[in-house]
PDB file of C-alpha atoms in Angstrom:
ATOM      1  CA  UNK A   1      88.624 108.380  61.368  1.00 72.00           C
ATOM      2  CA  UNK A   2      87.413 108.984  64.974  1.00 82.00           C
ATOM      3  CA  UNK A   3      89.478 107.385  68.121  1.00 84.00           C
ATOM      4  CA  UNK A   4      86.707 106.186  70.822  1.00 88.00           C
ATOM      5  CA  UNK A   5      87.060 104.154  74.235  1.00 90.00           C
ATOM      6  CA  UNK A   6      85.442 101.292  75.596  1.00 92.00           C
ATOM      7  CA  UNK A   7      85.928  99.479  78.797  1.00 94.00           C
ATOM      8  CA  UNK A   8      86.431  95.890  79.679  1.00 95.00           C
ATOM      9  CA  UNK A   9      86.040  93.937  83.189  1.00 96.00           C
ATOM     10  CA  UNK A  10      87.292  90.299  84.202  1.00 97.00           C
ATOM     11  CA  UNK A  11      87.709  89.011  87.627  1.00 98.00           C
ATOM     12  CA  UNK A  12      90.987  87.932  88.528  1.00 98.00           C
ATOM     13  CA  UNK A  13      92.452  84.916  89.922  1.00 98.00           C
ATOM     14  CA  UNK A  14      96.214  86.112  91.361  1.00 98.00           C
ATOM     15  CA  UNK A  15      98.668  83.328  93.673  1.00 98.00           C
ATOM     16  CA  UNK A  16      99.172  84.374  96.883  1.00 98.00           C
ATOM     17  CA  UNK A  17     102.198  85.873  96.356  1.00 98.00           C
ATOM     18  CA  UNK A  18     100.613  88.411  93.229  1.00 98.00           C
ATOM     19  CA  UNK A  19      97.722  89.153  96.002  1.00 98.00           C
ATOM     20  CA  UNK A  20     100.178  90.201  98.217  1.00 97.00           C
ATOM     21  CA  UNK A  21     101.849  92.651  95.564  1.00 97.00           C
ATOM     22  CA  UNK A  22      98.311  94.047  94.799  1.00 98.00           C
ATOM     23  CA  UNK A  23      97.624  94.296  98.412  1.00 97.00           C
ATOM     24  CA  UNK A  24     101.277  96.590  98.654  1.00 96.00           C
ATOM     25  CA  UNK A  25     100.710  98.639  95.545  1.00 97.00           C
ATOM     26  CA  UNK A  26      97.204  99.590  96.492  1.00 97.00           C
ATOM     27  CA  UNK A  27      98.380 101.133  99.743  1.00 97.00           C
ATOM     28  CA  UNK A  28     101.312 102.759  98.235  1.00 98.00           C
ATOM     29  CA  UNK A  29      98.629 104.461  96.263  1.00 98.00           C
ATOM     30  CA  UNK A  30      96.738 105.383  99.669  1.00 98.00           C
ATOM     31  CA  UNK A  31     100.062 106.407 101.448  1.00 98.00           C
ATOM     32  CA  UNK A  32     101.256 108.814  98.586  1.00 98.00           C
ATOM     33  CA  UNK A  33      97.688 110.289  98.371  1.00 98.00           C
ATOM     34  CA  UNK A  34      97.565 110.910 101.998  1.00 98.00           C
ATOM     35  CA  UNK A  35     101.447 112.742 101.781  1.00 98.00           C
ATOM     36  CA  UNK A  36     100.696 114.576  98.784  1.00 98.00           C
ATOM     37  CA  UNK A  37      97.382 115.941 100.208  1.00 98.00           C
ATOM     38  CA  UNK A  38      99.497 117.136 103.699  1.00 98.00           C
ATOM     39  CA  UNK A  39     102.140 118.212 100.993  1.00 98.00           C
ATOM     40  CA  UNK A  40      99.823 120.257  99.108  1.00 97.00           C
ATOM     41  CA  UNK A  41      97.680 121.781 102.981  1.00 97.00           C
ATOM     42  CA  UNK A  42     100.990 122.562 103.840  1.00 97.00           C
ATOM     43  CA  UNK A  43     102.904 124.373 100.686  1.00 97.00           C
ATOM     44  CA  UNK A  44      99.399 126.428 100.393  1.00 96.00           C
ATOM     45  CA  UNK A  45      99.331 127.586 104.348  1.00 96.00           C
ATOM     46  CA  UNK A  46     103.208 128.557 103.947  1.00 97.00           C
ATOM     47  CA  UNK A  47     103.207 130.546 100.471  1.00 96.00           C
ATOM     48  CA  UNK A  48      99.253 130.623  99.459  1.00 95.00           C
ATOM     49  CA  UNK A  49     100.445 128.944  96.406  1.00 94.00           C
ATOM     50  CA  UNK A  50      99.630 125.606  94.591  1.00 93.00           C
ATOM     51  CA  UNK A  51     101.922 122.514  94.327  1.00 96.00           C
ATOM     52  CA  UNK A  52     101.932 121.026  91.325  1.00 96.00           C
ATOM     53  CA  UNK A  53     101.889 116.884  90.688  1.00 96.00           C
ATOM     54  CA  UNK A  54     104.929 117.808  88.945  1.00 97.00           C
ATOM     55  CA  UNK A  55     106.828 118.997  92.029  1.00 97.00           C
ATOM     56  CA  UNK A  56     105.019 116.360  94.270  1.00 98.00           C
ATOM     57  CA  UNK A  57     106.434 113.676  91.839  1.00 97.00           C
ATOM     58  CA  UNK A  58     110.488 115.442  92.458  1.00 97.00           C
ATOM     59  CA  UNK A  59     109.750 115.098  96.205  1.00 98.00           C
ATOM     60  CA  UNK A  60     108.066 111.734  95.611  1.00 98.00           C
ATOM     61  CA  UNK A  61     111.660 110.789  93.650  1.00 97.00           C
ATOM     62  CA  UNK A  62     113.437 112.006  97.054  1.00 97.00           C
ATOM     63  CA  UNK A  63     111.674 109.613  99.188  1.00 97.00           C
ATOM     64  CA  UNK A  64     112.159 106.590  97.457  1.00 96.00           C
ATOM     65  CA  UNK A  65     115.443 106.667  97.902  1.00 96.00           C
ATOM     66  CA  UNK A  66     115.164 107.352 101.598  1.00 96.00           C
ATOM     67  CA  UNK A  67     115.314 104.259 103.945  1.00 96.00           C
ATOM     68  CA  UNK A  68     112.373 104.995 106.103  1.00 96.00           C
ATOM     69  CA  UNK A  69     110.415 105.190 102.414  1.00 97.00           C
ATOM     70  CA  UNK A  70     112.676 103.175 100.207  1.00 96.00           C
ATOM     71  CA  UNK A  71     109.576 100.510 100.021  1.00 96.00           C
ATOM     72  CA  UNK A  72     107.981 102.315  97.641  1.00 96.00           C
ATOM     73  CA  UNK A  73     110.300 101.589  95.300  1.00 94.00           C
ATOM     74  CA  UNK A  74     108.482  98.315  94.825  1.00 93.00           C
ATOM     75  CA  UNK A  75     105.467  99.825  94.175  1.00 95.00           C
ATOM     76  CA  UNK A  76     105.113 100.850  90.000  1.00 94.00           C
ATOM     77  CA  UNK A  77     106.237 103.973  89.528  1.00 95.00           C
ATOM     78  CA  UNK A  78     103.081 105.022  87.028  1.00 95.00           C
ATOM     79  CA  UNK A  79     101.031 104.283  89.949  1.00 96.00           C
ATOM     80  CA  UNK A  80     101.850 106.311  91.951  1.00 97.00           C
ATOM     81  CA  UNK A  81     102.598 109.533  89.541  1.00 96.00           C
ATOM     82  CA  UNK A  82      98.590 108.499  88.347  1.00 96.00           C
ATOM     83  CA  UNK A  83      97.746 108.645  92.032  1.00 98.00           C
ATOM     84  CA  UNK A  84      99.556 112.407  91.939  1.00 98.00           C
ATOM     85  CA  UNK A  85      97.374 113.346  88.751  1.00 97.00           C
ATOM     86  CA  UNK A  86      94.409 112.145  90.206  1.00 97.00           C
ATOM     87  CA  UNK A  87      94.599 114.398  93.101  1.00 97.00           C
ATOM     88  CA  UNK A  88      95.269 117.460  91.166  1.00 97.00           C
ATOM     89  CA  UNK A  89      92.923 116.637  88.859  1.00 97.00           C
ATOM     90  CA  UNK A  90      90.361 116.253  92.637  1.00 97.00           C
ATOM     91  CA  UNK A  91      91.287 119.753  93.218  1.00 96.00           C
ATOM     92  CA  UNK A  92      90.313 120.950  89.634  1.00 96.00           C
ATOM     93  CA  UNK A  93      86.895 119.799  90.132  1.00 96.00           C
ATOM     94  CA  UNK A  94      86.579 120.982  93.806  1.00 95.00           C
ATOM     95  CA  UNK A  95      87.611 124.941  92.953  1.00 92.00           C
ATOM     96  CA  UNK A  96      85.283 123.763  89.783  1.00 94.00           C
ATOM     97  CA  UNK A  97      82.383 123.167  92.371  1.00 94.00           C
ATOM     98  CA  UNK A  98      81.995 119.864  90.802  1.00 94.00           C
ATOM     99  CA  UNK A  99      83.032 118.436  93.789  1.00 95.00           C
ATOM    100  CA  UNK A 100      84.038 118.414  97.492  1.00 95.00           C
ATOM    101  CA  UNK A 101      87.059 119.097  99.081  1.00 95.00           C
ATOM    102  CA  UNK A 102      89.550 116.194  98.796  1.00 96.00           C
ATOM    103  CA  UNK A 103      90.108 114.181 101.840  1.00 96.00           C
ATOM    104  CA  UNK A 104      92.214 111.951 103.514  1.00 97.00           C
ATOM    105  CA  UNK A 105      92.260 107.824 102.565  1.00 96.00           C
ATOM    106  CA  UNK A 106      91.296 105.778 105.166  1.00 94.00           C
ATOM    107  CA  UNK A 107      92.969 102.443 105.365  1.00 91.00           C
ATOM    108  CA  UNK A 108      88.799 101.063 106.546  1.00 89.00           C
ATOM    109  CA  UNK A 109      86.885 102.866 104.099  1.00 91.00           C
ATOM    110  CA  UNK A 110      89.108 103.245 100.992  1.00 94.00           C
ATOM    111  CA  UNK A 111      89.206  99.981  98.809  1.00 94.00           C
ATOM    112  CA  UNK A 112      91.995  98.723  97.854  1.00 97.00           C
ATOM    113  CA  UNK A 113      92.812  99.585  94.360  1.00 97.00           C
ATOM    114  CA  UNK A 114      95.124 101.606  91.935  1.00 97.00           C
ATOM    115  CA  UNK A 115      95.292 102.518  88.147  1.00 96.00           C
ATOM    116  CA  UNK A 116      98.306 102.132  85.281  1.00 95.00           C
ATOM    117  CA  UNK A 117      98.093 104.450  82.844  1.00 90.00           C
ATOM    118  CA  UNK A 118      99.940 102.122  80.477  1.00 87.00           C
ATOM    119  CA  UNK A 119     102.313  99.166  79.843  1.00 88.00           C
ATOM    120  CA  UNK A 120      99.377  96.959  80.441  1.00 93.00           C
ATOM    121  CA  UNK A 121      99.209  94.058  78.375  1.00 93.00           C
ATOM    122  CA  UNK A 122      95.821  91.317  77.903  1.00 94.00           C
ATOM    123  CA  UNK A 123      96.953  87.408  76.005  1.00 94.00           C
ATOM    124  CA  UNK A 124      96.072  84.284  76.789  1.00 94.00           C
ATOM    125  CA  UNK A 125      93.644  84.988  79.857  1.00 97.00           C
ATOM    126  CA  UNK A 126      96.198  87.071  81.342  1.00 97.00           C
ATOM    127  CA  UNK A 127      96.942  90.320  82.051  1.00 97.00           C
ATOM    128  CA  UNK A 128     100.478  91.872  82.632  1.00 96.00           C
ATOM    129  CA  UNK A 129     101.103  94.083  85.595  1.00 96.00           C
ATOM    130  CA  UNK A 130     104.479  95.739  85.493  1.00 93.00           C
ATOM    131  CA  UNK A 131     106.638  94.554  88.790  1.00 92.00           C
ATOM    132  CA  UNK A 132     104.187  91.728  89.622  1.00 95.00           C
ATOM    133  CA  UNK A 133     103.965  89.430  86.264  1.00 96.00           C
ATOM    134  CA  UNK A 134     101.156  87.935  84.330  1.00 98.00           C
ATOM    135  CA  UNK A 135      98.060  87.302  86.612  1.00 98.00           C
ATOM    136  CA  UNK A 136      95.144  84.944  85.276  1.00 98.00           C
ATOM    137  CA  UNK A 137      91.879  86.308  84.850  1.00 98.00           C
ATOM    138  CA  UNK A 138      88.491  84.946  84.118  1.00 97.00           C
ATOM    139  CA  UNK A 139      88.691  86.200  80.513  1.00 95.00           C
ATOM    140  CA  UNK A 140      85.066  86.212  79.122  1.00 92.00           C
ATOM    141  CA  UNK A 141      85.758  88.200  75.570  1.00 93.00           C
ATOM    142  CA  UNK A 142      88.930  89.197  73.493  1.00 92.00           C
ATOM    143  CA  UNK A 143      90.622  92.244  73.737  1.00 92.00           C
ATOM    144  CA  UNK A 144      92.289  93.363  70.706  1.00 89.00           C
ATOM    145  CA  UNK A 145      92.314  97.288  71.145  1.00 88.00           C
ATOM    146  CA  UNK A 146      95.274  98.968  72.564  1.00 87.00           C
ATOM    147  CA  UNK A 147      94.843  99.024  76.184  1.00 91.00           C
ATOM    148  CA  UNK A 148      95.115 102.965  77.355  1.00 92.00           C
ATOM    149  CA  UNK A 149      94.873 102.107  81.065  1.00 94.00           C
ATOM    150  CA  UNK A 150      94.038  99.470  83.290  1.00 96.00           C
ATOM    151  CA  UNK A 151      92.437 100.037  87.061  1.00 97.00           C
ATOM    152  CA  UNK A 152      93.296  97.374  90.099  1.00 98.00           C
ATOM    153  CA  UNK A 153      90.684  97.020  92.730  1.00 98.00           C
ATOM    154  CA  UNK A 154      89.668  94.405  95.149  1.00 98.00           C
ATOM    155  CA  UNK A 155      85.189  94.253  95.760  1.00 97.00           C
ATOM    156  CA  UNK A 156      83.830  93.612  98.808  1.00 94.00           C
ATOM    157  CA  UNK A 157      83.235  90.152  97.339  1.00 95.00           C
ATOM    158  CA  UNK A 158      87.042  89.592  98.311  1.00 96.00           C
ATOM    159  CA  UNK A 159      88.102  89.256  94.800  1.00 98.00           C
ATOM    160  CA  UNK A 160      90.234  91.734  92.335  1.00 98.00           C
ATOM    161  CA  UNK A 161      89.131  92.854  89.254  1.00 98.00           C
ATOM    162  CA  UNK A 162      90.901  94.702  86.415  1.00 98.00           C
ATOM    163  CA  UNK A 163      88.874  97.408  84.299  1.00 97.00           C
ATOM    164  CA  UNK A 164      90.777  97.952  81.098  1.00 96.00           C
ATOM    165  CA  UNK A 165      89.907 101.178  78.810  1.00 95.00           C
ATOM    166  CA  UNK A 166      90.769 100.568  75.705  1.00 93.00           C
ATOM    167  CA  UNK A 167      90.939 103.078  72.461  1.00 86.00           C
ATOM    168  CA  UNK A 168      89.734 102.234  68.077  1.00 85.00           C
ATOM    169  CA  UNK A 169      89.600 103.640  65.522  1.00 82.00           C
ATOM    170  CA  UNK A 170      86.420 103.902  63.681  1.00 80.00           C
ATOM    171  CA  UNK A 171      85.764 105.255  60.496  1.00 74.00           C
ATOM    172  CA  UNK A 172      83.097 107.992  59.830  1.00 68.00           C
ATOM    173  CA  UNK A 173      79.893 107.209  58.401  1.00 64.00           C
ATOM    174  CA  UNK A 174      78.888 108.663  55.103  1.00 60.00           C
ATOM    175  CA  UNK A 175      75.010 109.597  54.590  1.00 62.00           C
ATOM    176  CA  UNK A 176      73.839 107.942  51.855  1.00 68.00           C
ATOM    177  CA  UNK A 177      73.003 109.463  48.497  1.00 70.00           C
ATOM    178  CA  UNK A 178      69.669 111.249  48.381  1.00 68.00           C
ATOM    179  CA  UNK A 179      67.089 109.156  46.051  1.00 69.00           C
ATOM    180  CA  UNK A 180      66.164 111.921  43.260  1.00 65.00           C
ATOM    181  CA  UNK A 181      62.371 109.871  43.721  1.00 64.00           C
ATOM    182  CA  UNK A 182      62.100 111.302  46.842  1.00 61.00           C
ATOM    183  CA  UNK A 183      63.122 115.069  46.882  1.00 58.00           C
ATOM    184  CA  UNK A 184      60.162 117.457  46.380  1.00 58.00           C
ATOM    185  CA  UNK A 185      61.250 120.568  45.130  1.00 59.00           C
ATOM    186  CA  UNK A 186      59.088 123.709  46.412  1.00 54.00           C
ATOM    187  CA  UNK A 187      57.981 127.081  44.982  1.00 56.00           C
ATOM    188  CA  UNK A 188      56.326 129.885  47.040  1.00 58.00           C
ATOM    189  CA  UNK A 189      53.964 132.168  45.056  1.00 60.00           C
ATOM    190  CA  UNK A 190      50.727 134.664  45.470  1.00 60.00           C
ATOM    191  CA  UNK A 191      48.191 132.953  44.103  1.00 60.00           C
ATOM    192  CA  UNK A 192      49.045 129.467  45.563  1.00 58.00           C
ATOM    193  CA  UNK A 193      50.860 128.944  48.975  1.00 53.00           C
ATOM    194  CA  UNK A 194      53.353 126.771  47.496  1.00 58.00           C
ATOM    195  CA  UNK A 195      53.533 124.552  44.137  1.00 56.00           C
ATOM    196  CA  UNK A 196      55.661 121.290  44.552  1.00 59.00           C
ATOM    197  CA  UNK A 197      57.724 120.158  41.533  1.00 59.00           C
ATOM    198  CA  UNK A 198      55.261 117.054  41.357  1.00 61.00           C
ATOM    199  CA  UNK A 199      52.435 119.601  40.534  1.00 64.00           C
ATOM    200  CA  UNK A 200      50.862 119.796  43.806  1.00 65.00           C
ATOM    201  CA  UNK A 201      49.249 123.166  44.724  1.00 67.00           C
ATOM    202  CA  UNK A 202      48.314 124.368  47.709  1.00 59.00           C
ATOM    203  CA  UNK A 203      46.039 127.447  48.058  1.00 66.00           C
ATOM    204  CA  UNK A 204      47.124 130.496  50.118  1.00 58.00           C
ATOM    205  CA  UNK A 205      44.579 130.196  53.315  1.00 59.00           C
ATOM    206  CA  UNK A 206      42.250 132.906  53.753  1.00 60.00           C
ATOM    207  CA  UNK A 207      42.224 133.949  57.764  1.00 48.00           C
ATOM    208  CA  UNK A 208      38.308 135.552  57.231  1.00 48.00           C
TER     209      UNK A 208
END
C-alpha cells in the first residue's frame, strides 16, 4: 500500500458573525508571524543562536495569558503553532538558498488566510472549523479521505475559500504476467551475430 495526497477547493459561504472569526484568526496568524520573526532577529543578535518554534510556542503560551495579548486566546491554537512551523520551516529554505529572507506581514499586502493542520471535518456541505462552527460551502464533489489539513484564505474576489489536503491509501500495481508468445530468447555466437529461439539468424556484419 502507498499513502498519497490530493487537494480539494470549495468556496465558502460563512454568516457574518463566522466572517468575522475568519477575519480575527487570519490576523492572529499575521500578528504571531510578525512577533516570532522580531523574536527570532532578536534571540540571534543577543546569543548568535537559533530559536526554535518550540521555544517560540512556550513564549507564545506566556502571552496568551497576558491581558494586553489575552485575545489570542480566541484564535485556534493549531493555527497559530502552524504559523510558528511555517516560519521555521521559511528559514530552512532561505539558509537552503531556496528562498529569500523572511519578511515582515503587512496588514495591505498579506491576504488574509491561515492553515489547521487537523481537526478539520467536511459533511453535509460543511466544513468544521474548530472555535468558529460548521461554515457552508459550495460543495461541488465528496470528500471521503481523511482530511490532513485544511488552509483559510479570503481572494481578492472578496470571498473565502478552504483548500483541504487530504491522504489514501492505494494499493500497488502488479505488472502483469509476461505472455511466453512474446519473449524471444537470444543466443550470441561466431558465426552468426545472434540466433533467436524462434530460429532467426542474424549474420555477424563484416565492417570491409
Amino acid at each position: 500500500m502507498a499513502t498519497q495526497t490530493k487537494a480539494y477547493c470549495f468556496r465558502m459561504e460563512p454568516t457574518a458573525a463566522q466572517e468575522a472569526a475568519l477575519k480575527r484568526m487570519a490576523g492572529a496568524r499575521r500578528w504571531v508571524w510578525n512577533w516570532a520573526l522580531a523574536r527570532k532577529r532578536e534571540y540571534h543578535q543577543a546569543t548568535g543562536k537559533t530559536l526554535t518554534w518550540v521555544a517560540l510556542s512556550r513564549e507564545l503560551t506566556v502571552l496568551k495569558s497576558q491581558p494586553e495579548t489575552a485575545w489570542l486566546k480566541e484564535a485556534n491554537a493549531q493555527a497559530l503553532q502552524q504559523t510558528l512551523r511555517d516560519l521555521e520551516q521559511a528559514f530552512a529554505h532561505f539558509f537552503a538558498r531556496r528562498a529569500g529572507l523572511p519578511l515582515f506581514k503587512s496588514r495591505k499586502r498579506d491576504p488574509l488566510r491561515f492553515r489547521i493542520p487537523q481537526r478539520v471535518k467536511v459533511k453535509c456541505s460543511q466544513v468544521y472549523l474548530p472555535k468558529v462552527g460548521w461554515i457552508r460551502i459550495r460543495q461541488s464533489q465528496p470528500v471521503t479521505e481523511t482530511v490532513k489539513s485544511a488552509t483559510f484564505r479570503r481572494r481578492a474576489d472578496g470571498h473565502w475559500y478552504v483548500a483541504l489536503t487530504v491522504e489514501f491509501e492505494t494499493s500497488d500495481a502488479a505488472l502483469p504476467p509476461p505472455d511466453p508468445a512474446s519473449v524471444v530468447g537470444v543466443v550470441l555466437g561466431r558465426q552468426d551475430f545472434l540466433v533467436t529461439s524462434d530460429g532467426e539468424r542474424v549474420p555477424v556484419p563484416k565492417f570491409y
